[in-house]
Amino acid sequence: MCGIVGYVGEKEATPVLINTLKKLEYRGYDSAGIAVLSDENIVVQKAKGALKFLEEQVSKEFIRGSIGIGHTRWATHGEPSDINAHPHTNVSGSIAVVHNGIIENYAKLKEKLQAQGIVFRSQTDTEVIAHLVNFYYEETGDIFKAVQKTLTKLEGSYALGVLCKDYPDRIVAARKDSPLIVGLGEGENFIASDVPAVLEYTREVYFLEQKEMAVLYNDHVDLYTEDGEKVIRKPFHVDWDLSSAEKNGYAHFMLKEIYEQPKALTDTLRPRLVVNGKKPVDIKFDEMDFTEDFKNADRVVITACGTAYHAGVAARYIFEKLARVPVVVDTASEFRYRDPILTNKDVFIVISQSGETADTLAALRLAKEAGSRIIAITNCVGSTVSREAHKVIYTWAGPEIAVASTKAYTTQLMCLYLLALKMAEIKQAVTKSEYEKLLEELSTIPEKSEQVLKDQSSIQKFASLNFNKNKVFYIGRLIDSASSLESALKLKEVSYMHSEAFAAGELKHGPIALIDTDTLVVALATQRELYEKINSNIVEVKTRGASTLVISQGNTEIFKDSADTVITIPETEDIFASILSIIPAQLFAYYCSVLKGNNPDQPRNLAKSVTVE
């Protein structure tokens, strides 16, 4: 959520700022703005709504200058408006600030500043920062020290870019609990919330660490601790291609990323398989050895948010079935508030696509303090989660631009399958032959996911007949109930259709009262031993007028009378089926969104990376 950019160099800053903001649109936003130092004055332009409205302003009143900051805002304090959009300035307009995060003590700070006669223009927490920086600037006469002192007064999370008209050669940046990177160019340097913003200009970046500061000039960048001590660090080289963050002929990023899943699954799986001839015989995670972690583990604790949490719910079934170890799964937003019981014999798995999810990071730090062994699953190299965990497994999904995660989810599942199988082997919960048989079947999943995508036309047709349903319920049993959670989330995220998920056996305990002719029930039915049970649930809703879709594998004859439509995925081990059954659900959500005239890449009110609590 929110996108920060900044530029200092020899080019005109305005087009660079607009261009880099465009690369961050996927993060979700409701307004945008830029501030450029022009002719010894900071000129600010802001606009509510899409970035195109800011572009229209800029085209009419182009701001000349070679240093500036920009922002796309996702509203927290104050409604979306021109006034509440960033950047925010002090009273005289000599200092401008862009901010991602939430200042929790802003009300107290605002009250003190107002008592000094300062009049606030906006409803935001960010404006407090601009006035506070100005207060300390008047006291110290040094913009770096002013920002440094301001940070000591802020409670909450922040990524900051600060511009001062008296310092026309530099941008001051800082971060705590919100991501910020520094891009290193030739005769130019950048700040941004995420790597895609700067890839067109440079592949060398610094990932600012917790409570670090940076000062950017056109010819160099200085890094500092919060205490002002210089930090020397090698930049990170980004080796993925900018074209992977482009649509490449697809109508939307979401559809492109759904179709990228076979490759993403292959990239996640193949480097971890040890092959003898053509047969996979073992799992190896780069140079990481999990033997002691898994041998000593009494249980696995998993925490995450949103889609990643649903991967964790699926993992509970996977670990308990394969490794025979108890698993606790909790949403990260609740985890740290329930006084959780943690020990040094817990394997603690955190899952985050961005590696910057605020609630997940807080849970990670709590578990680390308790002595648990932390394993992170993330897609983003250099992210905070990856740096703070004891061990990290990257999904290698490539850039995911659409707000609604698709390939992030399936590659997270793939990592969890690999971890569970490795734990099963280390704990001797499976025999050697069972282990190798499961590995062999897992190695076929990427190819089978490609087969699922070849049947997209039947899903598209079903969506065209059902996108106007008032209610959509997803049901499933065992691991299918986890897939149901993710399926319902995808649909509500991008189509805004009311959708919920239930364990199929729970239908009769209340939810069945909602079933009528305006209802669609989607049954995920991949656990063959429970086909008769799930079919009974489908019959229950069918007799009450609901339309029905079944996503299943193998012999689906049992559903011929209860289902209006059956989508069949390639046969696999029941425990692996959820990684395939989710793909038709993703496509259904996508097509419903498009049929309703929505933009599935940028759902309303949502952000790609939730970096505030």
Coordinates of C-alpha atoms in Angstrom, one line a residue:
M1 CA 0.0 0.0 0.0
C2 CA 1.2 3.5 -0.8
G3 CA 4.0 4.1 -3.2
I4 CA 7.0 6.3 -2.5
V5 CA 9.4 7.5 -5.2
G6 CA 12.2 10.1 -5.3
Y7 CA 14.7 11.3 -7.8
V8 CA 17.9 13.3 -7.7
G9 CA 20.0 13.6 -10.8
E10 CA 20.6 15.6 -14.0
K11 CA 17.3 14.8 -15.8
E12 CA 13.9 16.6 -15.4
A13 CA 12.5 15.0 -12.3
T14 CA 8.8 15.3 -13.1
P15 CA 8.6 12.7 -15.9
V16 CA 10.9 10.3 -13.9
L17 CA 8.6 10.6 -10.9
I18 CA 5.4 10.0 -12.9
N19 CA 7.0 7.0 -14.6
T20 CA 8.3 5.4 -11.4
L21 CA 4.9 6.0 -9.8
K22 CA 3.2 4.1 -12.7
K23 CA 5.4 1.1 -11.9
L24 CA 4.0 1.1 -8.3
E25 CA 0.3 1.4 -9.3
Y26 CA -0.2 -2.3 -8.4
R27 CA 0.3 -1.5 -4.7
G28 CA -3.2 0.2 -4.6
Y29 CA -3.9 3.9 -4.1
D30 CA -6.6 6.5 -4.2
S31 CA -4.6 9.7 -4.9
A32 CA -1.2 10.8 -6.2
G33 CA 1.2 13.7 -6.0
I34 CA 4.7 15.0 -6.6
A35 CA 6.9 17.7 -5.2
V36 CA 9.8 19.1 -7.3
L37 CA 12.4 21.7 -6.3
S38 CA 12.1 24.3 -9.1
D39 CA 13.8 27.7 -9.1
E40 CA 14.6 27.6 -5.4
N41 CA 11.0 26.7 -4.5
I42 CA 9.2 23.4 -3.9
V43 CA 6.2 23.1 -6.2
V44 CA 3.6 20.5 -5.3
Q45 CA 1.0 19.0 -7.5
K46 CA -1.6 16.6 -6.2
A47 CA -4.8 14.9 -7.5
K48 CA -7.4 12.6 -6.1
G49 CA -8.0 9.4 -8.1
A50 CA -6.0 7.6 -10.7
L51 CA -2.5 8.7 -11.6
K52 CA -3.8 9.9 -15.0
F53 CA -5.4 12.9 -13.3
L54 CA -2.1 13.9 -11.9
E55 CA -0.6 13.4 -15.3
E56 CA -3.2 15.8 -16.8
Q57 CA -2.2 18.4 -14.2
V58 CA 1.5 18.0 -14.9
S59 CA 0.9 18.3 -18.7
K60 CA -0.7 21.7 -18.2
E61 CA 1.7 23.0 -15.6
F62 CA 5.0 21.2 -16.1
I63 CA 7.4 21.6 -13.1
R64 CA 11.0 22.0 -14.1
G65 CA 13.7 20.7 -11.7
S66 CA 16.0 17.8 -11.3
I67 CA 15.1 16.7 -7.8
G68 CA 11.8 15.7 -6.4
I69 CA 9.6 13.1 -4.5
G70 CA 6.3 11.5 -5.4
H71 CA 3.6 9.4 -3.8
T72 CA 0.5 7.3 -4.4
R73 CA -1.7 7.3 -1.3
W74 CA -3.9 4.6 0.2
A75 CA -6.1 6.4 2.6
T76 CA -5.8 5.7 6.3
H77 CA -6.2 9.1 8.1
G78 CA -8.6 11.3 6.2
E79 CA -10.7 10.5 3.1
P80 CA -9.2 10.4 -0.4
S81 CA -8.9 14.0 -1.6
D82 CA -6.5 16.5 -3.2
I83 CA -5.7 18.0 0.2
N84 CA -5.0 14.7 1.9
A85 CA -2.9 13.5 -0.9
H86 CA 0.9 13.5 -0.4
P87 CA 3.4 15.2 -0.5
H88 CA 2.7 17.3 2.6
T89 CA 4.6 20.5 3.5
N90 CA 5.4 22.7 6.4
V91 CA 3.5 26.1 6.6
S92 CA 6.0 28.0 4.4
G93 CA 6.3 25.1 1.9
S94 CA 10.0 24.9 2.3
I95 CA 10.0 21.3 3.4
A96 CA 8.0 18.5 1.7
V97 CA 7.4 14.9 2.9
V98 CA 6.1 11.7 1.5
H99 CA 5.3 8.9 3.9
N100 CA 4.2 5.3 3.9
G101 CA 3.0 3.8 7.2
I102 CA 1.0 5.0 10.2
I103 CA 2.1 7.4 12.9
E104 CA 0.3 6.1 16.0
N105 CA 1.0 9.1 18.2
Y106 CA 0.1 11.7 15.6
A107 CA -2.8 13.1 17.6
K108 CA -0.6 14.0 20.6
L109 CA 2.0 15.5 18.3
K110 CA -0.6 17.4 16.3
E111 CA -2.0 18.9 19.5
K112 CA 1.4 20.1 20.6
L113 CA 2.1 21.6 17.2
Q114 CA -1.3 23.3 17.1
A115 CA -0.6 24.8 20.6
Q116 CA 2.4 26.5 18.9
G117 CA 0.1 28.2 16.4
I118 CA 0.6 25.8 13.5
V119 CA -2.5 25.4 11.3
F120 CA -3.0 22.0 9.7
R121 CA -4.4 21.8 6.2
S122 CA -5.1 18.1 6.0
Q123 CA -6.6 15.3 8.1
T124 CA -3.5 13.1 7.7
D125 CA -1.0 11.8 10.2
T126 CA 1.8 12.6 7.7
E127 CA 1.4 16.4 7.9
V128 CA 2.6 16.1 11.5
I129 CA 6.0 14.9 10.2
A130 CA 6.4 17.9 7.9
H131 CA 5.7 20.4 10.7
L132 CA 7.9 18.4 13.1
V133 CA 10.8 18.4 10.7
N134 CA 10.4 22.1 10.2
F135 CA 10.4 22.6 14.0
Y136 CA 13.7 20.8 14.4
Y137 CA 15.2 22.4 11.3
E138 CA 14.6 25.8 12.8
E139 CA 16.4 24.5 16.0
T140 CA 19.4 22.8 14.3
G141 CA 19.7 24.5 10.9
D142 CA 20.5 21.0 9.5
I143 CA 18.0 19.0 7.5
F144 CA 19.6 15.6 8.3
K145 CA 19.6 16.3 12.0
A146 CA 16.0 17.7 11.8
V147 CA 14.8 14.4 10.3
Q148 CA 16.9 12.4 12.7
K149 CA 15.3 14.2 15.7
T150 CA 11.9 13.9 14.2
L151 CA 12.2 10.1 14.0
T152 CA 12.8 9.9 17.7
K153 CA 9.4 11.4 18.3
L154 CA 7.4 9.1 15.9
E155 CA 5.6 6.0 17.2
G156 CA 4.4 3.6 14.5
S157 CA 5.7 2.8 11.1
Y158 CA 7.2 4.9 8.4
A159 CA 9.1 5.1 5.1
L160 CA 10.0 8.7 4.4
G161 CA 11.3 10.9 1.7
V162 CA 12.1 14.5 2.7
L163 CA 12.9 17.4 0.4
C164 CA 14.1 20.8 1.7
K165 CA 14.5 23.9 -0.5
D166 CA 17.6 25.0 1.4
Y167 CA 19.3 21.7 0.4
P168 CA 18.7 21.6 -3.4
D169 CA 21.2 18.7 -3.9
R170 CA 19.8 16.0 -1.7
I171 CA 16.9 13.9 -0.5
V172 CA 16.8 12.5 3.0
A173 CA 15.1 9.1 3.5
A174 CA 14.4 6.8 6.4
R175 CA 12.4 3.7 7.2
K176 CA 10.9 1.7 10.1
D177 CA 8.6 -1.2 9.5
S178 CA 7.7 0.0 6.0
P179 CA 9.8 -0.9 3.0
L180 CA 12.1 1.5 1.2
I181 CA 14.8 0.9 -1.4
V182 CA 17.5 3.1 -2.8
G183 CA 18.3 2.8 -6.5
L184 CA 21.9 3.6 -7.6
G185 CA 22.2 5.0 -11.1
E186 CA 24.9 6.8 -13.1
G187 CA 24.7 10.5 -12.1
E188 CA 21.3 9.9 -10.6
N189 CA 19.8 8.1 -7.6
F190 CA 16.3 7.1 -6.5
I191 CA 14.2 6.0 -3.6
A192 CA 11.2 3.8 -4.1
S193 CA 8.8 1.5 -2.1
D194 CA 9.7 -1.4 -4.4
V195 CA 12.2 -2.5 -7.0
P196 CA 10.0 -2.4 -10.1
A197 CA 9.8 1.4 -9.9
V198 CA 13.6 1.8 -10.6
L199 CA 14.4 -1.2 -12.9
E200 CA 14.1 1.0 -16.0
Y201 CA 17.0 3.1 -14.6
T202 CA 19.2 0.8 -12.5
R203 CA 19.6 -2.7 -11.2
E204 CA 21.8 -1.8 -8.2
V205 CA 19.8 -1.2 -5.1
Y206 CA 20.1 -0.9 -1.3
F207 CA 17.4 -2.3 0.8
L208 CA 17.2 0.0 3.8
E209 CA 17.4 -1.9 7.0
Q210 CA 15.1 -1.2 10.0
K211 CA 15.6 2.4 11.4
E212 CA 18.2 3.2 8.8
M213 CA 18.5 6.6 7.0
A214 CA 19.9 7.5 3.6
V215 CA 21.0 10.8 2.0
L216 CA 20.8 10.8 -1.8
Y217 CA 22.9 13.1 -4.0
N218 CA 23.2 12.8 -7.8
D219 CA 26.7 11.2 -7.6
H220 CA 26.5 9.1 -4.4
V221 CA 24.4 7.9 -1.5
D222 CA 25.3 7.8 2.2
L223 CA 23.6 5.3 4.6
Y224 CA 23.3 5.9 8.3
T225 CA 22.1 4.2 11.4
E226 CA 19.4 6.1 13.4
D227 CA 22.2 7.4 15.6
G228 CA 23.9 9.0 12.6
E229 CA 26.8 6.4 12.2
K230 CA 27.7 5.7 8.6
V231 CA 26.9 2.3 7.2
I232 CA 29.0 0.6 4.5
R233 CA 27.2 -2.0 2.5
K234 CA 27.4 -3.5 -0.9
P235 CA 24.5 -2.9 -3.2
F236 CA 22.2 -5.8 -4.3
H237 CA 22.0 -6.6 -8.0
V238 CA 18.5 -7.3 -9.3
D239 CA 18.8 -9.9 -12.0
W240 CA 15.1 -10.3 -13.1
D241 CA 14.0 -8.6 -16.3
L242 CA 11.7 -5.6 -16.5
S243 CA 9.7 -7.4 -19.2
S244 CA 8.5 -9.9 -16.6
A245 CA 6.7 -6.9 -14.9
E246 CA 4.9 -6.1 -18.2
K247 CA 1.7 -7.6 -19.6
N248 CA 3.2 -9.2 -22.7
G249 CA -0.1 -9.2 -24.7
Y250 CA -2.4 -10.3 -21.9
A251 CA -5.4 -8.2 -21.1
H252 CA -4.5 -7.9 -17.5
F253 CA -1.6 -8.8 -15.1
M254 CA -3.9 -11.1 -13.2
L255 CA -4.5 -13.3 -16.2
K256 CA -0.9 -13.2 -17.2
E257 CA 0.2 -14.3 -13.7
I258 CA -2.4 -17.1 -13.7
Y259 CA -0.9 -18.4 -16.9
E260 CA 2.6 -18.0 -15.5
Q261 CA 2.0 -20.6 -12.8
P262 CA 3.4 -23.7 -14.6
K263 CA 6.7 -21.9 -15.1
A264 CA 6.7 -20.4 -11.6
L265 CA 6.0 -23.8 -10.1
T266 CA 8.8 -25.3 -12.1
D267 CA 11.2 -22.5 -11.0
T268 CA 10.2 -23.0 -7.4
L269 CA 10.4 -26.8 -7.5
R270 CA 13.2 -27.9 -9.8
P271 CA 16.2 -26.3 -8.1
R272 CA 15.2 -28.1 -4.8
L273 CA 14.9 -31.6 -6.2
V274 CA 17.9 -34.0 -6.1
V275 CA 17.6 -36.2 -9.1
N276 CA 19.2 -39.6 -9.7
G277 CA 19.0 -40.2 -13.5
K278 CA 15.5 -38.7 -14.2
K279 CA 14.0 -39.7 -10.9
P280 CA 13.8 -37.2 -7.9
V281 CA 15.2 -38.9 -4.8
D282 CA 15.6 -36.1 -2.3
I283 CA 15.0 -32.4 -1.5
K284 CA 17.8 -29.9 -0.9
F285 CA 17.2 -26.2 0.0
D286 CA 20.3 -24.5 -1.4
E287 CA 22.9 -24.6 1.4
M288 CA 20.3 -24.8 4.2
D289 CA 20.1 -27.9 6.4
F290 CA 16.9 -28.4 8.3
T291 CA 17.9 -31.7 10.0
E292 CA 18.3 -30.3 13.5
D293 CA 15.4 -27.9 13.2
F294 CA 13.0 -30.7 12.2
K295 CA 14.4 -33.4 14.4
N296 CA 13.9 -31.3 17.5
A297 CA 10.6 -29.9 16.5
D298 CA 7.6 -30.7 18.7
R299 CA 5.2 -28.8 16.5
V300 CA 5.0 -26.4 13.6
V301 CA 3.4 -22.9 14.0
I302 CA 2.4 -21.0 10.9
T303 CA 1.3 -17.4 10.6
A304 CA 0.5 -15.1 7.7
C305 CA -2.2 -12.8 6.4
G306 CA -4.8 -13.0 3.6
T307 CA -3.8 -15.3 0.7
A308 CA -0.6 -16.4 2.5
Y309 CA -2.7 -17.4 5.5
H310 CA -4.8 -19.6 3.3
A311 CA -1.6 -21.3 2.2
G312 CA -0.8 -21.8 5.8
V313 CA -4.3 -23.4 6.5
A314 CA -3.6 -25.8 3.6
A315 CA -0.2 -26.5 5.1
R316 CA -1.7 -27.7 8.4
Y317 CA -3.2 -30.6 6.5
I318 CA 0.0 -31.2 4.5
F319 CA 2.3 -31.3 7.5
E320 CA 0.0 -33.3 9.7
K321 CA -0.7 -35.8 7.0
L322 CA 2.9 -36.2 5.7
A323 CA 5.1 -35.4 8.7
R324 CA 2.7 -36.5 11.5
V325 CA 3.5 -33.3 13.5
P326 CA 0.9 -31.1 15.2
V327 CA 0.4 -27.7 13.5
V328 CA -1.0 -24.4 14.7
V329 CA -2.1 -21.8 12.1
D330 CA -3.1 -18.3 13.0
T331 CA -3.7 -15.0 11.3
A332 CA -0.7 -12.8 12.0
S333 CA -3.0 -9.8 12.7
E334 CA -4.4 -11.8 15.7
F335 CA -1.3 -13.8 16.7
R336 CA 0.7 -11.3 18.8
Y337 CA -2.3 -10.1 20.7
R338 CA -3.4 -13.5 22.1
D339 CA -0.3 -14.0 24.3
P340 CA 0.8 -17.1 22.2
I341 CA 2.6 -20.0 23.8
L342 CA 5.9 -20.4 22.0
T343 CA 9.0 -22.5 22.8
N344 CA 12.5 -23.2 21.3
K345 CA 11.2 -26.5 20.0
D346 CA 8.7 -24.7 17.6
V347 CA 9.4 -24.5 14.0
F348 CA 7.8 -21.1 13.2
I349 CA 6.9 -20.6 9.5
V350 CA 6.0 -17.1 8.3
I351 CA 4.6 -16.6 4.8
S352 CA 4.5 -13.3 3.0
Q353 CA 4.5 -12.6 -0.8
S354 CA 6.1 -9.2 -0.3
G355 CA 8.2 -10.0 2.8
E356 CA 7.0 -6.7 4.2
T357 CA 3.6 -7.5 5.7
A358 CA 3.5 -5.5 9.0
D359 CA 1.5 -8.0 11.0
T360 CA 3.5 -10.9 9.9
L361 CA 6.8 -9.2 10.7
A362 CA 5.5 -8.4 14.2
A363 CA 4.6 -12.1 14.7
L364 CA 8.0 -13.1 13.4
R365 CA 9.8 -10.9 16.0
L366 CA 7.7 -12.2 18.8
A367 CA 8.5 -15.8 18.0
K368 CA 12.2 -15.0 17.5
E369 CA 12.2 -13.5 21.1
A370 CA 10.7 -16.7 22.4
G371 CA 13.5 -18.7 20.8
S372 CA 11.5 -20.4 18.0
R373 CA 13.3 -21.3 14.8
I374 CA 12.0 -19.0 12.1
I375 CA 11.6 -20.1 8.5
A376 CA 10.3 -17.5 6.0
I377 CA 8.6 -18.2 2.7
T378 CA 8.6 -15.1 0.5
N379 CA 8.9 -14.0 -3.1
C380 CA 11.0 -10.9 -2.5
V381 CA 14.8 -11.2 -2.2
G382 CA 16.2 -8.7 0.3
S383 CA 12.8 -8.1 2.0
T384 CA 12.6 -7.5 5.7
V385 CA 11.1 -11.0 6.4
S386 CA 13.9 -12.6 4.5
R387 CA 16.5 -10.7 6.4
E388 CA 15.1 -11.3 9.9
A389 CA 14.3 -15.0 9.6
H390 CA 16.8 -17.7 10.5
K391 CA 16.2 -19.4 7.2
V392 CA 14.4 -18.2 4.0
I393 CA 12.9 -20.1 1.1
Y394 CA 12.1 -18.0 -1.9
T395 CA 9.2 -18.9 -4.1
W396 CA 10.9 -17.7 -7.3
A397 CA 7.5 -16.7 -8.7
G398 CA 8.9 -13.6 -10.4
P399 CA 7.2 -10.2 -10.1
E400 CA 3.5 -10.4 -9.2
I401 CA 1.9 -7.1 -10.2
A402 CA -1.8 -7.8 -9.8
V403 CA -3.1 -7.0 -6.4
A404 CA -4.9 -10.3 -6.1
S405 CA -2.2 -13.0 -5.6
T406 CA -2.4 -16.1 -7.8
K407 CA 1.1 -17.5 -8.6
A408 CA 2.3 -16.3 -5.2
Y409 CA -0.2 -18.6 -3.6
T410 CA 0.6 -21.7 -5.6
T411 CA 4.3 -21.3 -5.3
Q412 CA 3.9 -20.8 -1.5
L413 CA 2.0 -24.1 -1.5
M414 CA 4.9 -25.7 -3.4
C415 CA 7.4 -24.5 -0.9
L416 CA 5.2 -25.9 1.9
Y417 CA 4.9 -29.3 0.2
L418 CA 8.7 -29.4 0.0
L419 CA 9.2 -28.5 3.6
A420 CA 6.6 -31.0 4.8
L421 CA 8.1 -33.8 2.7
K422 CA 11.5 -33.0 4.0
M423 CA 10.3 -33.0 7.6
A424 CA 8.5 -36.3 7.0
E425 CA 11.8 -37.8 5.7
I426 CA 13.8 -36.4 8.6
K427 CA 11.3 -37.6 11.2
Q428 CA 11.0 -40.9 9.4
A429 CA 7.2 -40.4 9.1
V430 CA 7.4 -42.0 5.6
T431 CA 9.5 -44.8 4.2
K432 CA 12.2 -44.1 1.7
S433 CA 10.0 -45.6 -1.1
E434 CA 7.0 -43.6 -0.1
Y435 CA 9.1 -40.4 0.0
E436 CA 10.5 -41.0 -3.5
K437 CA 7.0 -41.8 -4.8
L438 CA 5.6 -38.6 -3.4
L439 CA 8.5 -36.6 -4.8
E440 CA 8.0 -38.1 -8.2
E441 CA 4.3 -37.2 -8.2
L442 CA 5.1 -33.7 -6.9
S443 CA 7.5 -33.2 -9.8
T444 CA 4.5 -33.7 -12.3
I445 CA 2.5 -30.8 -10.8
P446 CA 3.8 -28.0 -13.0
E447 CA 3.0 -29.9 -16.1
K448 CA -0.5 -30.8 -14.8
S449 CA -1.1 -27.2 -13.9
E450 CA -0.5 -26.4 -17.6
Q451 CA -3.1 -29.0 -18.5
V452 CA -5.6 -27.2 -16.2
L453 CA -5.1 -23.9 -18.1
K454 CA -6.0 -25.5 -21.4
D455 CA -9.6 -25.9 -20.1
Q456 CA -10.1 -22.2 -19.5
S457 CA -12.9 -21.9 -22.1
S458 CA -15.3 -24.0 -20.0
I459 CA -14.6 -21.9 -17.0
Q460 CA -15.1 -18.7 -19.0
K461 CA -18.4 -20.0 -20.2
F462 CA -19.5 -20.9 -16.7
A463 CA -18.6 -17.4 -15.5
S464 CA -20.6 -15.8 -18.3
L465 CA -23.7 -17.7 -16.9
N466 CA -23.1 -17.0 -13.2
F467 CA -21.3 -13.7 -12.8
N468 CA -24.6 -12.1 -11.7
K469 CA -25.3 -14.3 -8.8
N470 CA -25.9 -12.5 -5.5
K471 CA -24.2 -15.0 -3.3
V472 CA -21.4 -17.5 -4.0
F473 CA -20.5 -20.2 -1.4
Y474 CA -17.4 -22.4 -1.7
I475 CA -17.3 -25.7 0.2
G476 CA -14.8 -28.4 0.6
R477 CA -13.6 -31.1 3.0
L478 CA -10.1 -31.5 4.5
I479 CA -7.5 -29.6 2.4
D480 CA -10.3 -28.6 0.0
S481 CA -11.8 -26.4 2.8
A482 CA -8.5 -24.4 2.8
S483 CA -8.7 -24.1 -1.0
S484 CA -12.3 -22.9 -0.5
L485 CA -11.1 -20.0 1.6
E486 CA -8.7 -18.8 -1.0
S487 CA -11.2 -19.3 -3.8
A488 CA -13.8 -17.2 -2.0
L489 CA -11.2 -14.5 -1.3
K490 CA -10.2 -14.3 -4.9
L491 CA -13.8 -13.8 -6.1
K492 CA -14.6 -11.1 -3.6
E493 CA -11.3 -9.3 -4.2
V494 CA -11.7 -8.8 -7.9
S495 CA -15.4 -9.2 -8.7
Y496 CA -16.9 -7.6 -5.5
M497 CA -19.4 -10.5 -5.5
H498 CA -20.4 -11.7 -2.0
S499 CA -18.6 -14.9 -1.5
E500 CA -17.9 -17.1 1.6
A501 CA -16.2 -20.4 2.3
F502 CA -17.3 -23.2 4.6
A503 CA -16.1 -26.6 5.6
A504 CA -18.8 -28.6 3.7
G505 CA -20.1 -30.4 6.8
E506 CA -20.8 -27.0 8.4
L507 CA -23.4 -26.0 5.8
K508 CA -26.2 -27.6 7.7
H509 CA -25.2 -25.9 10.9
G510 CA -26.4 -22.5 9.8
P511 CA -25.3 -21.3 6.4
I512 CA -27.8 -23.5 4.5
A513 CA -30.4 -21.0 5.6
L514 CA -29.0 -18.6 3.0
I515 CA -29.3 -20.9 0.0
D516 CA -31.8 -19.9 -2.6
T517 CA -32.1 -19.6 -6.4
D518 CA -29.7 -16.5 -6.4
T519 CA -27.0 -18.7 -4.9
L520 CA -24.0 -20.4 -6.6
V521 CA -22.3 -23.1 -4.6
V522 CA -18.8 -24.2 -5.8
A523 CA -17.6 -27.5 -4.3
L524 CA -13.9 -28.3 -4.4
A525 CA -14.0 -32.1 -4.3
T526 CA -10.5 -33.6 -4.8
Q527 CA -10.4 -35.9 -1.7
R528 CA -11.6 -39.1 -3.3
E529 CA -12.4 -41.0 0.0
L530 CA -14.9 -38.2 0.8
Y531 CA -16.7 -37.9 -2.6
E532 CA -19.9 -39.4 -1.3
K533 CA -19.9 -37.0 1.7
I534 CA -19.3 -33.9 -0.4
N535 CA -21.9 -35.1 -3.0
S536 CA -24.5 -35.2 -0.2
N537 CA -23.7 -31.5 0.6
I538 CA -24.1 -30.6 -3.1
V539 CA -27.5 -32.4 -3.3
E540 CA -28.6 -30.4 -0.2
V541 CA -28.0 -27.1 -1.9
K542 CA -29.2 -28.2 -5.3
T543 CA -32.6 -29.2 -3.9
R544 CA -32.9 -25.7 -2.5
G545 CA -32.5 -24.0 -5.9
A546 CA -28.7 -23.2 -5.9
S547 CA -26.6 -23.5 -9.0
T548 CA -23.7 -25.8 -8.6
L549 CA -20.1 -26.2 -9.8
V550 CA -17.8 -29.0 -8.9
I551 CA -14.0 -28.9 -9.3
S552 CA -12.8 -32.4 -8.9
Q553 CA -10.3 -35.1 -10.1
G554 CA -10.5 -38.7 -11.3
N555 CA -13.9 -40.4 -11.7
T556 CA -16.5 -37.6 -11.3
E557 CA -19.5 -39.8 -12.3
I558 CA -20.8 -39.4 -8.8
F559 CA -21.4 -35.7 -9.4
K560 CA -23.3 -36.0 -12.7
D561 CA -26.8 -35.5 -11.2
S562 CA -25.8 -33.0 -8.4
A563 CA -23.6 -30.6 -10.4
D564 CA -24.6 -28.2 -13.2
T565 CA -21.0 -28.2 -14.3
V566 CA -18.0 -30.3 -13.4
I567 CA -14.4 -29.0 -14.0
T568 CA -12.0 -31.9 -13.9
I569 CA -8.3 -31.4 -13.0
P570 CA -5.6 -34.0 -13.9
E571 CA -5.4 -36.9 -11.4
T572 CA -2.7 -36.7 -8.7
E573 CA -2.2 -37.7 -5.0
D574 CA -5.1 -36.3 -3.0
I575 CA -2.7 -34.2 -0.8
F576 CA -1.3 -32.4 -3.9
A577 CA -4.6 -31.7 -5.6
S578 CA -5.2 -28.3 -4.0
I579 CA -2.4 -26.8 -5.9
L580 CA -4.3 -27.7 -9.1
S581 CA -7.9 -27.1 -8.0
I582 CA -7.3 -23.5 -7.1
I583 CA -6.4 -22.6 -10.7
P584 CA -10.0 -23.0 -12.1
A585 CA -11.2 -20.9 -9.1
Q586 CA -8.7 -18.2 -10.0
L587 CA -9.9 -18.1 -13.6
F588 CA -13.5 -18.0 -12.5
A589 CA -12.8 -15.0 -10.3
Y590 CA -10.9 -13.3 -13.1
Y591 CA -13.7 -13.8 -15.7
C592 CA -16.4 -12.7 -13.3
S593 CA -14.4 -9.5 -12.6
V594 CA -14.0 -8.7 -16.3
L595 CA -17.7 -9.5 -17.1
K596 CA -18.7 -7.0 -14.4
G597 CA -16.5 -4.3 -16.0
N598 CA -14.0 -4.2 -13.1
N599 CA -10.2 -3.9 -13.4
P600 CA -9.0 -7.1 -11.8
D601 CA -5.4 -5.8 -11.4
Q602 CA -6.4 -2.9 -9.1
P603 CA -9.4 -3.9 -6.9
R604 CA -11.0 -1.0 -5.0
N605 CA -9.8 -0.4 -1.5
L606 CA -7.0 -3.0 -1.7
A607 CA -3.2 -2.8 -1.7
K608 CA -0.6 -5.3 -2.8
S609 CA 1.6 -5.0 0.2
V610 CA -0.1 -4.2 3.5
T611 CA 2.6 -2.5 5.4
V612 CA 0.4 -1.0 8.1
E613 CA -1.5 -2.8 10.9

